[in-house]
Tab-separated table of C-alpha atoms in Angstrom:
chain	number	residue	atom	x	y	z
S	15	MET	CA	-111.436	-30.183	44.043
S	16	SER	CA	-111.936	-33.313	46.395
S	17	ASN	CA	-111.525	-30.755	48.946
S	18	THR	CA	-114.583	-28.719	47.871
S	19	GLY	CA	-116.376	-31.567	47.476
S	20	ALA	CA	-115.582	-32.495	51.257
S	21	SER	CA	-116.523	-29.519	51.981
S	22	MET	CA	-120.241	-28.993	49.932
S	23	THR	CA	-121.404	-33.042	51.230
S	24	GLY	CA	-120.722	-31.391	55.411
S	25	ILE	CA	-122.550	-28.068	54.339
S	26	ALA	CA	-125.146	-30.206	53.561
S	27	PHE	CA	-125.248	-32.831	56.076
S	28	LEU	CA	-124.874	-29.423	58.634
S	29	ILE	CA	-127.899	-28.449	56.757
S	30	LEU	CA	-129.849	-31.590	57.089
S	31	ILE	CA	-129.148	-31.482	60.523
S	32	LEU	CA	-129.720	-27.593	61.634
S	33	ALA	CA	-133.299	-28.678	60.028
S	34	ALA	CA	-134.110	-31.729	61.642
S	35	VAL	CA	-133.432	-29.954	65.196
S	36	SER	CA	-135.725	-26.682	63.640
S	37	GLY	CA	-138.505	-29.164	63.137
S	38	PHE	CA	-137.926	-30.398	66.140
S	39	VAL	CA	-138.150	-27.460	67.992
S	40	LEU	CA	-141.234	-25.523	65.807
S	41	ASN	CA	-143.765	-28.592	66.912
S	42	ARG	CA	-143.165	-29.213	70.266
S	43	ARG	CA	-143.011	-25.389	70.840
S	44	ALA	CA	-146.375	-25.373	68.287
S	45	ALA	CA	-147.944	-28.638	69.981
S	46	TYR	CA	-147.119	-27.346	73.483
S	47	ALA	CA	-149.367	-23.696	72.306
S	48	ILE	CA	-152.167	-26.133	71.879
S	49	ARG	CA	-152.002	-26.950	74.867
S	50	ASP	CA	-151.555	-23.342	76.521
S	51	ARG	CA	-154.579	-22.569	74.911
S	52	GLY	CA	-156.808	-25.233	76.769
S	53	GLN	CA	-157.258	-28.718	74.533
S	54	ARG	CA	-156.112	-31.925	75.118
S	55	LEU	CA	-153.371	-32.718	73.171
S	56	HIS	CA	-153.152	-36.736	72.209
S	57	SER	CA	-149.660	-36.923	71.844
S	58	LEU	CA	-146.970	-34.927	74.334
S	59	GLY	CA	-145.346	-32.166	73.120
S	60	GLY	CA	-141.942	-34.303	72.308
S	61	PHE	CA	-143.256	-36.585	69.776
S	62	HIS	CA	-144.902	-33.923	67.623
S	63	GLY	CA	-141.097	-32.947	67.461
S	64	SER	CA	-139.718	-35.910	67.475
S	65	TYR	CA	-142.196	-36.839	64.163
S	66	SER	CA	-141.687	-33.452	62.280
S	67	LEU	CA	-137.451	-34.443	63.369
S	68	LEU	CA	-137.495	-37.825	61.723
S	69	LEU	CA	-139.919	-36.557	58.302
S	70	VAL	CA	-137.110	-34.429	58.121
S	71	LEU	CA	-133.972	-36.184	59.064
S	72	LEU	CA	-135.098	-39.610	57.536
S	73	PRO	CA	-135.794	-38.421	53.513
S	74	GLY	CA	-132.719	-36.014	53.584
S	75	PHE	CA	-130.661	-38.234	54.523
S	76	VAL	CA	-131.246	-41.754	52.149
S	77	PHE	CA	-131.232	-38.317	49.441
S	78	LEU	CA	-127.945	-37.776	49.989
S	79	ILE	CA	-126.128	-41.285	50.726
S	80	LEU	CA	-127.780	-42.331	47.550
S	81	TRP	CA	-126.660	-38.859	45.722
S	82	LEU	CA	-123.223	-39.278	47.098
S	83	MET	CA	-123.085	-43.311	46.220
S	84	LEU	CA	-124.682	-42.099	42.448
S	85	GLN	CA	-122.581	-38.793	42.022
S	86	GLY	CA	-119.648	-40.389	40.604
S	87	THR	CA	-121.007	-42.842	39.013
S	88	VAL	CA	-123.264	-40.862	36.366
S	89	ILE	CA	-120.553	-38.396	35.858
S	90	ASP	CA	-117.992	-41.105	35.052
S	91	ARG	CA	-120.341	-42.383	32.141
S	92	MET	CA	-121.880	-38.297	31.431
S	93	VAL	CA	-117.631	-37.930	30.575
S	94	MET	CA	-116.726	-41.273	28.976
S	95	ALA	CA	-120.201	-40.924	26.826
S	96	GLY	CA	-118.726	-37.116	25.344
S	97	LEU	CA	-115.521	-38.614	24.334
S	98	PRO	CA	-114.476	-37.624	20.615
S	99	ASP	CA	-115.465	-40.949	18.136
S	100	GLY	CA	-112.821	-43.625	18.140
S	101	VAL	CA	-110.828	-42.662	21.051
S	102	LEU	CA	-112.881	-45.951	22.943
S	103	THR	CA	-112.567	-47.888	20.139
S	104	ASP	CA	-111.282	-51.619	20.116
S	105	LEU	CA	-111.079	-50.864	24.230
S	106	GLY	CA	-111.452	-53.238	26.871
S	107	SER	CA	-112.941	-52.507	30.046
S	108	GLY	CA	-109.430	-51.872	31.592
S	109	ALA	CA	-108.878	-49.551	29.398
S	110	MET	CA	-111.334	-47.601	30.046
S	111	GLN	CA	-110.861	-47.402	33.297
S	112	LEU	CA	-107.274	-46.345	33.237
S	113	ILE	CA	-108.557	-43.488	30.076
S	114	ASN	CA	-111.406	-42.890	33.413
S	115	ALA	CA	-108.709	-42.989	36.222
S	116	GLU	CA	-106.620	-40.332	34.312
S	117	ILE	CA	-109.523	-37.682	33.662
S	118	ARG	CA	-110.295	-37.346	36.971
S	119	SER	CA	-106.701	-37.495	37.668
S	120	LEU	CA	-106.527	-33.960	35.427
S	121	ALA	CA	-110.048	-32.356	37.038
S	122	ASN	CA	-108.033	-33.422	40.193
S	123	GLY	CA	-105.092	-31.303	39.210
S	124	GLN	CA	-102.744	-34.126	39.194
S	125	VAL	CA	-101.280	-33.735	36.291
S	126	PHE	CA	-98.962	-36.702	34.626
S	127	GLY	CA	-96.579	-35.978	31.593
S	128	THR	CA	-98.258	-34.003	28.333
S	129	PRO	CA	-102.205	-35.748	28.374
S	130	GLU	CA	-103.780	-35.057	25.357
S	131	PRO	CA	-105.811	-31.748	24.121
S	132	TRP	CA	-108.947	-34.174	24.372
S	133	LYS	CA	-108.086	-35.448	28.110
S	134	ILE	CA	-108.015	-32.387	29.389
S	135	GLU	CA	-111.031	-31.244	27.160
S	136	ALA	CA	-112.920	-33.483	29.436
S	137	ALA	CA	-111.631	-33.093	32.890
S	138	GLU	CA	-113.416	-29.613	32.540
S	139	ARG	CA	-116.612	-31.146	32.254
S	140	MET	CA	-116.149	-33.242	34.577
S	141	VAL	CA	-115.558	-30.437	37.549
S	142	SER	CA	-117.888	-28.389	35.200
S	143	LEU	CA	-120.289	-31.433	35.780
S	144	GLU	CA	-119.074	-32.047	39.986
S	145	ALA	CA	-119.805	-28.187	40.807
S	146	ARG	CA	-123.241	-28.823	39.447
S	147	ALA	CA	-123.802	-31.480	40.969
S	148	ARG	CA	-123.007	-30.189	43.897
S	149	TRP	CA	-125.462	-27.529	43.564
S	150	LEU	CA	-127.935	-29.802	42.813
S	151	MET	CA	-127.363	-31.424	45.721
S	152	LEU	CA	-127.879	-29.327	48.324
S	153	ALA	CA	-130.547	-27.461	45.805
S	154	GLY	CA	-132.536	-31.007	46.458
S	155	LEU	CA	-132.041	-31.883	49.522
S	156	VAL	CA	-132.863	-28.004	50.902
S	157	LEU	CA	-136.401	-28.153	49.168
S	158	ILE	CA	-136.696	-31.725	50.641
S	159	THR	CA	-136.385	-30.735	53.679
S	160	LEU	CA	-138.674	-27.511	53.641
S	161	ALA	CA	-141.460	-30.179	52.239
S	162	GLY	CA	-140.485	-32.449	55.305
S	163	LEU	CA	-140.710	-28.832	57.837
S	164	ILE	CA	-144.035	-27.846	55.763
S	165	VAL	CA	-145.787	-31.129	56.988
S	166	ALA	CA	-145.127	-31.584	59.106
S	167	ARG	CA	-145.817	-28.454	60.661
S	168	ARG	CA	-149.722	-28.918	59.178
S	169	SER	CA	-149.720	-32.075	60.809
S	170	VAL	CA	-149.854	-30.408	64.667
S	171	ALA	CA	-153.073	-30.814	66.105
S	172	ALA	CA	-154.656	-31.442	69.108
S	173	GLU	CA	-155.942	-35.022	67.669
S	174	PHE	CA	-152.920	-36.023	65.768
S	175	ARG	CA	-151.234	-39.392	67.241
S	176	ALA	CA	-148.170	-38.556	67.067
S	177	ARG	CA	-146.924	-40.795	69.098
S	178	GLN	CA	-147.959	-43.810	67.223
S	179	ARG	CA	-146.745	-42.672	64.022
S	180	VAL	CA	-143.145	-42.118	65.607
S	181	GLU	CA	-143.237	-45.384	67.251
S	182	ARG	CA	-144.333	-46.691	63.407
S	183	ILE	CA	-141.359	-44.243	61.137
S	184	VAL	CA	-138.584	-46.303	64.250
S	185	LEU	CA	-140.083	-49.889	64.109
S	186	GLY	CA	-139.189	-49.288	60.916
S	187	LEU	CA	-136.434	-48.007	60.792
S	188	MET	CA	-135.235	-51.594	63.127
S	189	ILE	CA	-137.179	-53.623	60.967
S	190	PHE	CA	-134.990	-51.702	57.904
S	191	CYS	CA	-131.361	-52.313	60.048
S	192	SER	CA	-132.494	-56.396	60.434
S	193	LEU	CA	-133.263	-56.870	57.214
S	194	VAL	CA	-129.805	-54.377	56.402
S	195	ALA	CA	-127.948	-57.982	58.851
S	196	ILE	CA	-130.167	-60.164	57.369
S	197	VAL	CA	-129.104	-59.640	53.155
S	198	THR	CA	-125.447	-58.814	54.297
S	199	THR	CA	-124.832	-62.093	55.988
S	200	VAL	CA	-126.892	-63.996	52.948
S	201	GLY	CA	-124.721	-61.982	50.125
S	202	ILE	CA	-121.795	-62.650	52.242
S	203	VAL	CA	-122.657	-66.628	52.110
S	204	LEU	CA	-123.650	-66.565	48.647
S	205	SER	CA	-120.340	-65.201	47.434
S	206	LEU	CA	-118.621	-66.947	48.903
S	207	VAL	CA	-120.270	-70.264	47.905
S	208	PHE	CA	-120.611	-68.722	44.231
S	209	GLU	CA	-116.306	-68.269	44.500
S	210	SER	CA	-116.099	-71.518	45.771
S	211	VAL	CA	-117.564	-73.740	43.863
S	212	ARG	CA	-115.929	-71.920	40.413
S	213	PHE	CA	-112.334	-73.103	42.597
S	214	PHE	CA	-113.941	-76.881	43.325
S	215	ARG	CA	-114.336	-77.357	39.389
S	216	MET	CA	-110.433	-76.694	38.963
S	217	VAL	CA	-109.357	-78.531	41.784
S	218	PRO	CA	-111.320	-81.776	42.827
S	219	ILE	CA	-112.559	-81.104	46.627
S	220	THR	CA	-111.405	-84.168	47.768
S	221	GLU	CA	-107.837	-82.644	47.330
S	222	PHE	CA	-108.861	-79.550	49.416
S	223	LEU	CA	-110.141	-81.382	52.103
S	224	PHE	CA	-107.740	-83.824	52.421
S	225	GLY	CA	-104.263	-83.215	50.851
S	226	THR	CA	-101.533	-82.813	53.191
S	227	ASN	CA	-99.796	-80.514	51.239
S	228	TRP	CA	-100.205	-76.550	50.865
S	229	GLU	CA	-98.456	-74.491	47.949
S	230	PRO	CA	-100.941	-71.980	45.595
S	231	GLN	CA	-98.778	-71.787	43.413
S	232	ILE	CA	-99.901	-72.527	39.300
S	233	PRO	CA	-97.053	-70.964	36.610
S	234	MET	CA	-97.799	-67.766	34.499
S	235	ARG	CA	-96.397	-68.995	31.448
S	236	PRO	CA	-96.461	-72.605	29.845
S	237	ASP	CA	-92.563	-72.846	30.316
S	238	GLN	CA	-92.024	-71.680	33.647
S	239	VAL	CA	-91.543	-74.300	36.920
S	240	ALA	CA	-93.903	-73.284	39.477
S	241	GLY	CA	-95.810	-76.479	39.906
S	242	ALA	CA	-99.361	-76.724	39.394
S	243	GLY	CA	-100.064	-76.151	42.460
S	244	ALA	CA	-101.087	-77.786	45.985
S	245	PHE	CA	-104.284	-76.609	47.472
S	246	GLY	CA	-104.563	-79.433	50.297
S	247	TRP	CA	-106.591	-77.546	53.183
S	248	LEU	CA	-105.357	-79.729	55.977
S	249	PRO	CA	-101.479	-77.790	56.277
S	250	VAL	CA	-103.704	-74.521	57.197
S	251	ILE	CA	-106.048	-75.771	59.136
S	252	LEU	CA	-103.832	-77.600	61.664
S	253	GLY	CA	-101.336	-74.727	61.992
S	254	THR	CA	-104.946	-72.407	62.984
S	255	LEU	CA	-105.756	-74.754	65.917
S	256	VAL	CA	-102.277	-75.379	67.076
S	257	ILE	CA	-102.076	-71.502	67.957
S	258	THR	CA	-105.410	-71.035	68.775
S	259	ALA	CA	-104.956	-73.693	71.097
S	260	ILE	CA	-101.930	-72.196	72.411
S	261	ALA	CA	-103.742	-69.054	72.672
S	262	MET	CA	-106.771	-71.038	74.843
S	263	LEU	CA	-104.139	-72.978	77.350
S	264	ILE	CA	-102.210	-69.794	78.242
S	265	ALA	CA	-105.896	-67.802	78.124
S	266	THR	CA	-108.701	-69.923	80.225
S	267	PRO	CA	-106.628	-70.072	83.493
S	268	ILE	CA	-105.734	-66.196	83.813
S	269	GLY	CA	-108.964	-64.875	82.761
S	270	LEU	CA	-110.593	-67.365	84.526
S	271	TYR	CA	-108.973	-66.951	87.782
S	272	SER	CA	-108.369	-63.376	87.044
S	273	ALA	CA	-112.456	-62.980	86.529
S	274	ILE	CA	-112.664	-64.541	90.335
S	275	TYR	CA	-110.151	-62.527	92.165
S	276	LEU	CA	-111.976	-59.352	91.241
S	277	ASN	CA	-115.405	-60.584	91.169
S	278	GLU	CA	-115.779	-62.474	94.574
S	279	PHE	CA	-111.853	-61.351	96.519
S	280	ALA	CA	-110.978	-58.515	95.960
S	281	SER	CA	-111.710	-55.497	97.653
S	282	PRO	CA	-113.094	-52.101	95.672
S	283	ARG	CA	-110.573	-50.313	95.504
S	284	VAL	CA	-108.683	-53.210	93.790
S	285	ARG	CA	-111.777	-53.622	91.049
S	286	SER	CA	-111.694	-50.416	89.910
S	287	VAL	CA	-108.682	-49.634	89.705
S	288	ALA	CA	-107.898	-53.917	88.064
S	289	LYS	CA	-110.636	-54.684	85.653
S	290	PRO	CA	-109.932	-51.186	83.426
S	291	VAL	CA	-106.308	-52.036	83.573
S	292	LEU	CA	-107.106	-55.792	82.657
S	293	GLU	CA	-109.736	-54.308	79.549
S	294	LEU	CA	-107.757	-52.492	78.295
S	295	LEU	CA	-106.271	-55.047	76.658
S	296	SER	CA	-109.322	-55.370	74.485
S	297	GLY	CA	-109.079	-51.747	73.412
S	298	ILE	CA	-104.954	-52.498	71.901
S	299	PRO	CA	-104.981	-52.740	67.903
S	300	THR	CA	-103.491	-56.026	66.433
S	301	VAL	CA	-101.744	-55.087	64.504
S	302	VAL	CA	-99.295	-53.626	67.586
S	303	TYR	CA	-99.561	-57.309	69.141
S	304	GLY	CA	-98.087	-58.313	66.518
S	305	PHE	CA	-95.078	-55.560	66.901
S	306	PHE	CA	-94.962	-56.828	70.356
S	307	ALA	CA	-95.058	-60.847	69.210
S	308	VAL	CA	-92.028	-59.796	66.460
S	309	LEU	CA	-89.904	-57.130	68.498
S	310	ALA	CA	-90.168	-58.744	72.090
S	311	VAL	CA	-91.333	-62.349	72.583
S	312	ALA	CA	-90.189	-64.403	69.605
S	313	PRO	CA	-86.523	-62.072	70.236
S	314	ALA	CA	-87.052	-63.429	73.504
S	315	LEU	CA	-87.752	-66.796	72.991
S	316	ARG	CA	-84.769	-67.541	70.646
S	317	ASN	CA	-82.246	-66.221	73.268
S	318	GLY	CA	-84.522	-68.715	76.052
S	319	ALA	CA	-84.046	-71.274	73.772
S	320	ALA	CA	-80.942	-70.852	72.525
S	321	GLU	CA	-79.736	-70.867	76.530
S	322	ILE	CA	-80.956	-74.655	76.746
S	323	GLY	CA	-79.579	-75.870	73.402
S	324	LEU	CA	-82.148	-75.329	71.323
S	325	SER	CA	-82.783	-74.419	67.706
S	326	ILE	CA	-86.143	-72.461	66.645
S	327	SER	CA	-87.035	-70.630	63.951
S	328	PRO	CA	-87.540	-67.101	63.821
S	329	ASN	CA	-91.050	-66.921	63.029
S	330	THR	CA	-92.994	-69.562	65.314
S	331	ALA	CA	-96.823	-70.688	66.497
S	332	LEU	CA	-95.703	-70.042	70.422
S	333	ALA	CA	-94.815	-66.556	69.646
S	334	ALA	CA	-98.868	-65.422	68.304
S	335	GLY	CA	-100.090	-68.101	70.890
S	336	GLY	CA	-98.787	-66.280	73.505
S	337	VAL	CA	-99.387	-62.450	72.285
S	338	MET	CA	-102.623	-64.168	70.872
S	339	ALA	CA	-103.194	-65.386	74.742
S	340	ILE	CA	-102.926	-61.496	76.077
S	341	MET	CA	-105.354	-59.743	73.617
S	342	LEU	CA	-107.891	-63.320	74.519
S	343	ILE	CA	-106.934	-62.766	77.952
S	344	PRO	CA	-109.556	-59.847	78.597
S	345	PHE	CA	-112.574	-61.263	76.424
S	346	ILE	CA	-112.402	-64.341	78.374
S	347	SER	CA	-112.388	-62.178	81.869
S	348	SER	CA	-115.193	-60.312	80.733
S	349	PHE	CA	-117.561	-62.858	80.080
S	350	THR	CA	-116.762	-65.130	83.173
S	351	ASP	CA	-116.828	-62.059	85.321
S	352	ASP	CA	-120.544	-60.522	83.888
S	353	ALA	CA	-121.732	-64.408	84.170
S	354	LEU	CA	-120.564	-64.770	87.855
S	355	SER	CA	-121.989	-61.722	88.435
S	356	ALA	CA	-125.446	-62.876	86.628
S	357	VAL	CA	-125.774	-65.307	89.564
S	358	PRO	CA	-128.793	-64.704	92.192
S	359	ARG	CA	-127.786	-63.377	95.213
S	360	SER	CA	-129.446	-65.356	97.449
S	361	LEU	CA	-127.234	-68.597	96.280
S	362	ARG	CA	-124.052	-66.715	97.282
S	363	ASP	CA	-125.828	-65.308	100.639
S	364	GLY	CA	-127.075	-69.267	101.266
S	365	SER	CA	-123.957	-70.867	100.645
S	366	LEU	CA	-121.897	-68.505	102.870
S	367	ALA	CA	-124.803	-69.312	105.984
S	368	LEU	CA	-124.526	-72.652	105.720
S	369	GLY	CA	-121.044	-71.823	106.979
S	370	ALA	CA	-119.174	-72.606	103.270
S	371	THR	CA	-115.843	-70.145	102.910
S	372	ARG	CA	-116.168	-68.123	100.234
S	373	SER	CA	-113.964	-69.778	98.337
S	374	GLU	CA	-115.647	-72.594	98.506
S	375	THR	CA	-118.647	-70.427	97.426
S	376	MET	CA	-116.903	-69.759	94.607
S	377	MET	CA	-115.648	-72.982	93.337
S	378	LYS	CA	-119.135	-75.255	94.178
S	379	VAL	CA	-122.299	-72.379	93.888
S	380	LEU	CA	-121.076	-69.788	92.055
S	381	PHE	CA	-118.380	-71.121	89.385
S	382	PRO	CA	-120.954	-73.964	88.404
S	383	ALA	CA	-123.487	-71.787	88.122
S	384	ALA	CA	-122.306	-69.595	85.890
S	385	ILE	CA	-121.215	-72.288	84.061
S	386	PRO	CA	-123.304	-71.931	80.789
S	387	GLY	CA	-122.153	-68.013	80.500
S	388	ILE	CA	-118.169	-69.123	80.809
S	389	VAL	CA	-118.379	-71.632	78.145
S	390	GLY	CA	-120.067	-69.430	75.650
S	391	GLY	CA	-117.326	-66.882	76.383
S	392	ILE	CA	-114.593	-69.180	76.087
S	393	LEU	CA	-115.867	-70.773	72.643
S	394	LEU	CA	-116.601	-66.991	71.570
S	395	ALA	CA	-112.888	-65.899	72.543
S	396	VAL	CA	-111.386	-69.873	70.166
S	397	SER	CA	-113.365	-67.646	67.185
S	398	ARG	CA	-111.537	-65.074	67.576
S	399	ALA	CA	-109.337	-66.560	67.695
S	400	VAL	CA	-109.530	-68.291	64.626
S	401	GLY	CA	-110.046	-64.989	62.885
S	402	GLU	CA	-107.149	-63.388	63.975
S	403	THR	CA	-104.917	-62.325	61.087
S	404	MET	CA	-102.320	-59.830	61.794
S	405	ILE	CA	-100.416	-61.404	65.007
S	406	VAL	CA	-100.331	-64.551	62.950
S	407	VAL	CA	-98.747	-63.259	60.150
S	408	MET	CA	-96.729	-60.648	61.616
S	409	ALA	CA	-95.363	-63.486	64.759
S	410	ALA	CA	-96.386	-66.713	62.667
S	411	GLY	CA	-94.952	-66.485	59.589
S	412	ILE	CA	-96.968	-67.316	55.769
S	413	ILE	CA	-95.367	-71.096	55.672
S	414	ALA	CA	-98.113	-73.710	55.361
S	415	ARG	CA	-96.418	-77.005	57.587
S	416	MET	CA	-97.849	-79.850	58.682
S	417	THR	CA	-96.887	-79.837	62.280
S	418	ILE	CA	-98.075	-79.500	65.450
S	419	ASN	CA	-94.356	-78.270	67.259
S	420	PRO	CA	-95.134	-74.477	68.619
S	421	LEU	CA	-91.642	-74.524	67.920
S	422	ASN	CA	-92.232	-74.329	64.445
S	423	SER	CA	-93.132	-71.801	62.348
S	424	VAL	CA	-97.249	-72.140	60.749
S	425	THR	CA	-99.935	-70.413	58.917
S	426	THR	CA	-103.706	-69.777	59.376
S	427	VAL	CA	-106.623	-69.658	57.099
S	428	THR	CA	-106.989	-65.882	57.423
S	429	VAL	CA	-103.319	-64.989	56.598
S	430	GLN	CA	-103.355	-67.368	53.484
S	431	ILE	CA	-106.680	-65.152	52.307
S	432	VAL	CA	-105.468	-62.186	53.244
S	433	THR	CA	-101.719	-63.673	51.471
S	434	LEU	CA	-104.103	-65.376	47.808
S	435	LEU	CA	-106.211	-61.744	47.451
S	436	THR	CA	-102.708	-59.451	47.304
S	437	GLY	CA	-101.406	-58.612	44.554
S	438	ASP	CA	-103.319	-58.501	40.140
S	439	THR	CA	-103.835	-61.820	40.273
S	440	SER	CA	-107.034	-62.131	38.303
S	441	PHE	CA	-110.073	-64.221	39.725
S	442	ASP	CA	-109.726	-66.573	36.858
S	443	ASN	CA	-107.575	-69.195	38.731
S	444	PRO	CA	-107.110	-71.470	41.337
S	445	LYS	CA	-104.689	-69.501	43.179
S	446	THR	CA	-106.773	-66.532	43.869
S	447	LEU	CA	-110.141	-68.355	44.347
S	448	ALA	CA	-108.879	-70.850	47.189
S	449	ALA	CA	-109.371	-67.820	48.999
S	450	PHE	CA	-112.413	-68.127	48.636
S	451	ALA	CA	-112.854	-71.359	49.820
S	452	LEU	CA	-110.875	-71.165	52.505
S	453	GLY	CA	-113.276	-68.575	53.913
S	454	LEU	CA	-115.602	-70.781	52.561
S	455	MET	CA	-114.329	-73.883	55.324
S	456	LEU	CA	-113.704	-71.053	58.012
S	457	PHE	CA	-117.216	-69.427	58.115
S	458	ILE	CA	-118.107	-73.116	58.502
S	459	VAL	CA	-115.446	-73.525	61.780
S	460	THR	CA	-117.045	-70.262	63.674
S	461	LEU	CA	-120.139	-71.016	62.589
S	462	CYS	CA	-120.412	-74.178	64.146
S	463	ILE	CA	-118.610	-73.415	67.061
S	464	ASN	CA	-121.390	-70.526	67.777
S	465	ILE	CA	-124.133	-72.737	67.671
S	466	LEU	CA	-121.775	-74.360	70.116
S	467	ALA	CA	-121.751	-72.028	72.430
S	468	LEU	CA	-125.583	-70.350	71.603
S	469	ARG	CA	-126.472	-74.794	71.961
S	470	ILE	CA	-124.458	-74.623	75.087
S	471	VAL	CA	-125.990	-71.787	76.929
S	472	ARG	CA	-128.999	-72.653	76.689
S	473	LYS	CA	-129.349	-75.471	78.069
S	474	TYR	CA	-128.242	-74.751	80.969
S	475	ARG	CA	-129.542	-71.621	81.717
S	476	GLU	CA	-132.561	-72.519	83.437
S	477	ILE	CA	-130.749	-74.865	85.811
S	478	TYR	CA	-130.389	-71.899	88.028
S	479	ASP	CA	-133.213	-69.050	87.234
């Protein structure tokens, strides 16, 4: 049944696209026909076509998205409401969701054991309702697209201000997208704050901010020996800072020097090959970096330490930070290269004309002029390093230690968030809610870094305009 639903959804979107393109072609042709009869058009034919395309595409797309979002919920409620009397009596929300999931599995053809007859009937009713919903979706879409085509076609006239209408619609789309971004950000912040407040009602905020022990284990039953849990976040943030510092100490000089070489000293042929290869590193998934750290970097560090008589942990901050540095090198290099390329050509030519060498021009003229963009890129790279998860969880481990030794196993804020939210623990205990408190603190840290980057860029940008 799911394949049928997916095919119908694909047909619906195909109908929408074809109708929108047809409207564009028809309105554009109608506008040019008016022009060919000697009348002067207020707007070009392309704007008339674009008006028809938007008038068909936007309402149809919104209709399809809303239908697909609400269809499953409405059908589930209709099916659950039609169950025999007494079946759902005295059942909690979890049990009702389990019954609904079983009925949906039966509707999809997945039969486990011998289900009750009323469940089979409910599954058949769900299949019937889903089939009707798909045909109603297509019918509604056809009506909306036809209405849009008719309205757009009737609007074609010499005096019709199609360009203003199109610009108004596009402006509305941009405002809507901006509002979605703002509302999403506000929603994320509010959810973090709300859940963090619940956490701080169970755990004192002073213990969280200044505690030096992180062991978010709570007893599941009264006789279980698990302790009351320790929620001091200092070991977690310290591990984050250690790994970030290692990554930045390695990535910053390599990224800067590679950008300087490619921007000023490399030949066009070398640059055309080296720059794409360097930027290819930024497209590698982080889980691949994690595998590289576990399979190559960590064993190499252990073997090297054994050669000189040192004993290090299987998972180390040095391995995670070193591999993370490889990931950040193209990030820093790209920002630095863009900042150097944005320096006015007159500064470079003036320095060379006064007798300075290319290296002196780079270090005394171009690099200082590009400092705002370079520092901004480095701080944004720090934000990315702070938020990295996969490399750390695979290479550095999940144990929180109050240490700055790069040869020890440490953990980070993001790793602990993933660990706390993995499993079947409910959202009514401090172990799970601690993830939101960590998320809020991580949000504050990265926000401060981004604000610092923006302030640096804005402070020094006008000096070299």
